[in-house]
């Protein structure tokens, strides 16, 4: 982390400034931010930024290999397999914990990855607001690949809207206005001009999909910017008796196709190699259980938002698992509290966000998201009673 930038930021921080920051962040939004936003951004050195870039490139190399689809075919649950899959994901998110290696160096370590969009719209506003309120200088940026804000938004539009008219592209989620990430949905609508709809708003005519406009007309949908995660409707086995069954072959283009949510996920971890990748094996392929299980975590492949993860693994935990092919045993990643709050260190996780529009040979590393934690794990439920935690963004030298 950047000690000079941190010292300057902390010296100028006040609770009043943080209140001003939250007020400005929420001004003019369709709905207020529904999750905790941290008091501070993460302030990176150029060296750590470059390590993040290198770590990401190792993973992208695996995703680009010709047999990647074959390797990950088992990742897609049969009941959630969607027709008409395309050749590549349009979004890739890589989560890295900020850790310390055996030599004492601060390094990124991969935690998880997903072939699914994140807060690509909200992070722009978040970066702008931190910059304005806390006087972050112009030689610090939230973007990668030498992008500026206008170039980033152009790339986002190219990825999501492409050559279609904006009214032909919809952002879709189950009960979209009620989602905690709705703030991102409506900012995306503001930046790109596309409507936000719920799963229940889809209207099917033969293999075509439509939605009703504000004037009551039916508009055909050519592209769906998909924010629906099937885990969120898994508790309703009759869901597709009430709404359009989006798993069928429909005359619509997915951005990104739902199958990529599973292909690029915890399932991918055992296939990855690199200095910043923790050792990971499918549980059914582990021939010798490590004697130091305290240095490992056990993760179910098909779960969402950290559910089911066993942090303090025991031999009994492993023996009790009836479907070991659906679990991974992963080397534990120990976060280093590198972000200096006024009352001590805070742990950080940084998510690299890639965009891959149709026609490009490879994804572009574009922007980032960061999260701060004092709890046992990164996540809201582990940080309810703390400050200087929550969602944020990383600034780094241009």
XYZ file of C-alpha atoms in Angstrom:
398
model
C 0.000 0.000 0.000
C 1.076 3.576 -0.569
C 2.240 4.923 2.836
C 2.593 8.568 1.755
C -0.865 8.687 0.202
C -2.307 6.931 3.259
C -0.685 9.386 5.664
C -2.079 12.330 3.692
C -5.567 10.823 3.472
C -5.777 9.973 7.190
C -4.475 13.393 8.207
C -7.313 15.051 6.297
C -10.047 12.617 7.305
C -12.890 13.721 9.567
C -16.253 12.199 10.390
C -17.834 15.324 8.886
C -16.047 14.697 5.575
C -17.251 11.099 5.565
C -20.827 12.275 6.143
C -20.407 14.753 3.269
C -19.046 11.938 1.109
C -22.067 9.704 1.792
C -24.445 12.591 1.154
C -22.845 13.391 -2.211
C -22.732 9.704 -3.136
C -26.485 9.359 -2.640
C -27.479 12.640 -4.291
C -29.695 12.134 -7.315
C -29.677 8.357 -7.167
C -32.779 6.381 -8.119
C -32.406 4.520 -4.830
C -29.914 5.095 -1.961
C -26.905 2.805 -1.611
C -28.081 -0.293 0.273
C -24.684 -1.516 1.491
C -21.974 -0.030 3.679
C -19.432 2.105 1.866
C -16.073 2.398 3.601
C -14.574 5.594 4.946
C -11.561 5.255 2.670
C -10.445 4.003 -0.709
C -7.505 1.611 -0.987
C -4.343 3.439 -2.076
C -2.004 1.216 -4.082
C 1.626 1.535 -5.074
C 2.613 1.054 -8.716
C 4.447 -2.119 -7.679
C 1.372 -3.748 -6.150
C -0.745 -2.612 -9.111
C 1.671 -4.414 -11.422
C 1.491 -7.561 -9.307
C -2.294 -7.488 -9.599
C -2.055 -7.120 -13.371
C 0.388 -10.038 -13.612
C -1.796 -12.193 -11.372
C -4.799 -11.474 -13.561
C -2.903 -12.277 -16.756
C -2.029 -15.751 -15.429
C -5.723 -16.486 -14.964
C -6.836 -14.973 -18.268
C -4.293 -17.228 -20.017
C -6.141 -20.274 -18.676
C -9.546 -18.907 -19.688
C -8.241 -18.258 -23.217
C -6.915 -21.776 -23.769
C -8.835 -23.714 -26.463
C -10.042 -26.516 -24.182
C -11.413 -24.265 -21.423
C -15.039 -25.068 -22.223
C -14.274 -28.779 -22.181
C -12.544 -28.480 -18.802
C -15.485 -26.623 -17.263
C -18.427 -28.485 -18.787
C -19.219 -30.190 -15.467
C -19.388 -26.814 -13.738
C -22.872 -26.034 -15.104
C -25.721 -27.607 -13.083
C -28.085 -29.407 -15.442
C -31.136 -27.592 -14.117
C -29.588 -24.186 -14.762
C -28.005 -24.843 -18.149
C -29.171 -22.182 -20.629
C -29.366 -22.656 -24.403
C -27.429 -20.727 -27.062
C -24.185 -20.234 -25.169
C -21.668 -17.941 -26.858
C -17.906 -18.333 -27.214
C -16.636 -16.140 -24.397
C -17.751 -14.277 -21.274
C -18.312 -10.535 -21.552
C -17.331 -9.927 -17.916
C -14.663 -11.464 -15.698
C -14.169 -10.577 -12.028
C -11.095 -11.757 -10.095
C -10.988 -11.329 -6.301
C -7.555 -11.023 -4.678
C -6.810 -10.829 -0.987
C -3.945 -8.549 0.044
C -1.543 -10.891 1.842
C 2.035 -11.324 2.999
C 4.227 -14.046 1.470
C 6.864 -16.132 3.263
C 9.494 -13.499 2.511
C 7.375 -10.762 4.074
C 6.353 -9.133 0.785
C 2.832 -7.792 0.312
C 1.282 -9.790 -2.548
C -2.161 -10.508 -4.035
C -3.635 -13.990 -3.588
C -6.632 -15.188 -5.583
C -9.736 -15.779 -3.478
C -12.462 -16.367 -6.053
C -13.392 -15.554 -9.626
C -16.591 -15.210 -11.612
C -17.735 -14.884 -15.199
C -20.430 -12.432 -14.232
C -20.838 -8.643 -14.045
C -20.163 -6.669 -10.899
C -20.671 -2.983 -10.055
C -19.340 -1.671 -13.367
C -21.530 1.440 -13.165
C -21.446 2.258 -9.455
C -17.649 2.126 -9.199
C -17.353 5.105 -11.550
C -19.522 7.266 -9.290
C -17.750 5.938 -6.197
C -14.338 6.878 -7.547
C -15.528 10.322 -8.602
C -17.018 10.986 -5.158
C -13.936 9.894 -3.192
C -11.818 12.053 -5.503
C -14.005 15.124 -5.043
C -14.539 15.008 -1.279
C -11.122 13.765 -0.185
C -9.031 15.723 -2.712
C -7.380 12.734 -4.357
C -4.942 14.049 -6.950
C -5.268 13.671 -10.725
C -2.188 11.431 -10.921
C -4.182 8.667 -9.172
C -6.700 6.579 -11.115
C -9.276 3.822 -10.582
C -8.883 2.579 -14.183
C -6.506 0.098 -15.789
C -5.198 -0.263 -19.365
C -4.564 3.512 -19.563
C -8.299 4.156 -19.773
C -9.870 7.426 -18.690
C -13.495 7.785 -17.615
C -14.879 8.531 -21.083
C -12.930 5.671 -22.661
C -14.071 3.308 -19.924
C -17.741 4.204 -20.408
C -17.324 3.787 -24.168
C -15.900 0.298 -23.609
C -18.754 -0.510 -21.227
C -21.266 0.611 -23.861
C -19.503 -1.397 -26.568
C -19.683 -4.482 -24.337
C -23.300 -4.177 -23.209
C -25.124 -2.318 -25.973
C -22.895 -3.121 -28.947
C -24.491 -2.209 -32.269
C -28.067 -2.382 -30.991
C -30.367 0.506 -30.161
C -30.371 1.233 -26.431
C -34.090 0.417 -26.118
C -33.403 -3.074 -27.560
C -31.070 -3.910 -24.667
C -32.346 -4.490 -21.118
C -30.665 -4.954 -17.761
C -32.541 -7.865 -16.165
C -32.590 -9.365 -12.677
C -35.186 -11.023 -10.499
C -37.090 -8.206 -8.715
C -34.495 -5.742 -10.028
C -35.626 -2.622 -8.087
C -35.401 -4.524 -4.767
C -31.854 -5.795 -5.228
C -29.101 -4.393 -2.986
C -27.176 -3.677 -6.177
C -30.068 -1.694 -7.711
C -27.982 1.469 -7.344
C -25.614 -0.009 -9.942
C -28.526 -0.985 -12.204
C -29.900 2.544 -12.385
C -26.493 4.150 -12.791
C -25.910 1.782 -15.714
C -29.264 2.935 -17.087
C -28.099 6.549 -16.729
C -24.746 5.922 -18.449
C -26.029 3.683 -21.267
C -29.717 4.561 -21.627
C -30.935 0.972 -21.282
C -34.084 0.052 -19.296
C -33.984 -1.918 -16.045
C -36.518 -4.743 -15.854
C -37.361 -7.718 -13.639
C -37.560 -11.353 -14.667
C -41.341 -11.146 -14.348
C -41.443 -8.297 -16.907
C -40.337 -10.559 -19.762
C -43.040 -11.300 -22.332
C -42.580 -14.252 -24.691
C -43.951 -14.337 -28.255
C -42.798 -17.606 -29.936
C -39.003 -17.482 -29.389
C -38.860 -13.687 -29.098
C -38.835 -11.669 -25.891
C -40.481 -8.296 -25.277
C -41.032 -5.828 -22.451
C -43.611 -3.071 -22.030
C -42.335 0.464 -22.400
C -43.568 3.380 -20.297
C -46.129 4.110 -23.028
C -47.497 0.559 -22.826
C -46.054 -0.592 -26.165
C -44.230 -3.898 -26.501
C -40.555 -3.516 -27.400
C -38.585 -6.525 -28.637
C -35.466 -7.386 -26.654
C -32.357 -8.132 -28.709
C -29.883 -8.307 -25.835
C -30.173 -9.059 -22.124
C -27.517 -7.582 -19.837
C -27.944 -10.414 -17.373
C -27.734 -9.740 -13.625
C -29.817 -12.775 -12.629
C -28.024 -15.380 -10.504
C -29.940 -18.641 -10.452
C -29.059 -19.258 -6.792
C -31.465 -16.420 -5.955
C -34.456 -18.299 -7.415
C -33.343 -21.801 -6.423
C -35.760 -21.867 -3.472
C -38.745 -21.629 -5.832
C -38.897 -24.853 -7.894
C -41.986 -23.605 -9.732
C -40.502 -20.236 -10.717
C -40.641 -20.954 -14.463
C -44.322 -21.823 -14.253
C -44.876 -18.144 -13.388
C -42.330 -16.339 -15.557
C -40.598 -16.920 -18.885
C -38.256 -19.919 -18.748
C -35.045 -18.214 -19.823
C -33.206 -21.537 -20.091
C -34.882 -22.371 -23.404
C -33.613 -21.452 -26.863
C -34.728 -17.855 -27.331
C -34.047 -15.320 -30.049
C -32.006 -13.089 -27.770
C -28.317 -12.445 -27.088
C -27.013 -12.779 -23.525
C -24.459 -10.311 -22.150
C -23.018 -12.349 -20.529
C -24.480 -15.812 -21.040
C -25.585 -17.377 -17.706
C -23.478 -20.512 -18.232
C -20.304 -18.444 -17.772
C -21.282 -17.757 -14.161
C -20.500 -21.426 -13.493
C -17.615 -21.957 -15.896
C -15.583 -19.125 -14.355
C -16.079 -19.769 -10.663
C -14.610 -21.784 -7.802
C -14.760 -24.697 -10.247
C -11.932 -23.071 -12.237
C -9.533 -22.805 -9.291
C -7.915 -26.283 -9.568
C -6.947 -25.580 -13.196
C -5.088 -22.349 -12.421
C -1.348 -21.909 -11.938
C 0.805 -18.978 -10.920
C 2.626 -17.349 -8.020
C -0.569 -15.683 -6.813
C -2.860 -18.743 -6.971
C -3.404 -20.748 -3.755
C -3.076 -24.527 -4.120
C -6.531 -25.912 -4.863
C -7.800 -29.444 -5.570
C -11.169 -31.013 -6.172
C -11.854 -32.869 -2.928
C -12.483 -36.198 -4.667
C -9.013 -35.955 -6.238
C -7.198 -35.411 -2.932
C -5.461 -38.743 -2.301
C -3.694 -37.734 0.908
C -5.443 -35.418 3.360
C -2.967 -32.700 4.479
C -1.808 -33.016 8.080
C -2.035 -29.228 8.467
C -5.744 -28.834 7.737
C -5.704 -25.585 9.710
C -4.017 -24.085 6.636
C -6.894 -24.988 4.302
C -10.508 -24.033 3.658
C -13.255 -26.243 2.278
C -15.590 -24.675 -0.267
C -18.734 -26.007 -1.981
C -18.597 -25.427 -5.732
C -22.235 -24.523 -6.126
C -22.915 -21.851 -3.548
C -23.216 -18.068 -3.567
C -21.807 -15.231 -1.426
C -19.597 -17.437 0.729
C -22.389 -19.732 1.903
C -21.266 -23.158 3.081
C -17.551 -22.344 3.298
C -15.792 -24.194 6.136
C -12.898 -22.097 7.426
C -11.644 -24.245 10.301
C -11.508 -27.599 8.529
C -11.393 -30.885 10.442
C -11.003 -34.476 9.261
C -14.606 -35.095 10.314
C -15.747 -32.254 8.041
C -14.104 -33.948 5.071
C -15.404 -37.401 5.961
C -18.952 -36.101 6.304
C -19.103 -34.749 2.744
C -21.143 -37.095 0.554
C -20.391 -35.417 -2.798
C -16.639 -34.614 -2.698
C -16.610 -33.996 -6.461
C -18.619 -30.832 -5.721
C -16.130 -29.411 -3.209
C -12.640 -27.938 -3.363
C -9.920 -28.019 -0.723
C -8.040 -24.753 -1.002
C -4.915 -23.462 0.670
C -5.971 -20.828 3.191
C -5.301 -17.241 2.270
C -4.414 -15.110 5.275
C -5.221 -11.456 4.742
C -2.691 -8.924 5.993
C -4.226 -5.817 7.658
C -2.403 -3.391 5.380
C -4.869 -0.499 5.205
C -4.125 1.776 8.131
C -7.251 3.104 9.824
C -6.913 5.597 12.695
C -7.192 2.714 15.185
C -5.189 -0.005 13.443
C -4.906 -2.173 10.366
C -7.782 -3.311 8.151
C -7.815 -6.229 5.708
C -8.461 -5.592 2.021
C -9.669 -7.495 -1.016
C -9.417 -6.121 -4.548
C -11.569 -7.251 -7.464
C -10.187 -6.800 -10.961
C -13.009 -6.152 -13.422
C -12.566 -7.054 -17.098
C -14.724 -6.185 -20.122
C -14.792 -8.373 -23.239
C -17.000 -6.987 -26.020
C -17.815 -9.060 -29.069
C -15.110 -8.736 -31.699
C -12.203 -8.334 -29.274
C -9.644 -11.141 -29.109
C -9.258 -10.952 -25.330
C -10.742 -9.191 -22.305
C -9.576 -5.740 -21.217
C -8.749 -5.090 -17.563
C -10.811 -1.954 -17.005
C -11.671 -0.942 -13.433
C -11.688 -2.328 -9.903
C -13.749 -2.839 -6.798
C -12.377 -3.223 -3.276
C -13.712 -4.338 0.088
C -12.381 -3.694 3.578
C -12.870 -6.009 6.543
C -11.999 -6.407 10.189
C -13.997 -9.636 10.515
C -13.041 -13.267 10.035
C -14.126 -13.090 6.397
C -14.789 -10.380 3.849
C -18.533 -9.735 3.751
C -21.335 -7.811 5.414
C -22.305 -10.458 7.955
C -18.756 -10.515 9.374
C -18.392 -6.723 9.691
C -21.674 -5.496 11.138
C -20.212 -3.738 14.168
C -17.092 -2.176 12.648
C -16.147 1.080 10.945
C -13.587 1.593 8.160
C -15.036 -1.495 6.473
C -17.313 -2.111 3.493
C -17.317 -1.506 -0.237
C -14.732 0.827 -1.728
C -12.360 1.232 -4.674
C -8.603 1.284 -5.210
C -6.679 4.265 -6.554
C -3.261 3.740 -8.113
C -0.654 5.814 -9.950
C -1.589 6.656 -13.554
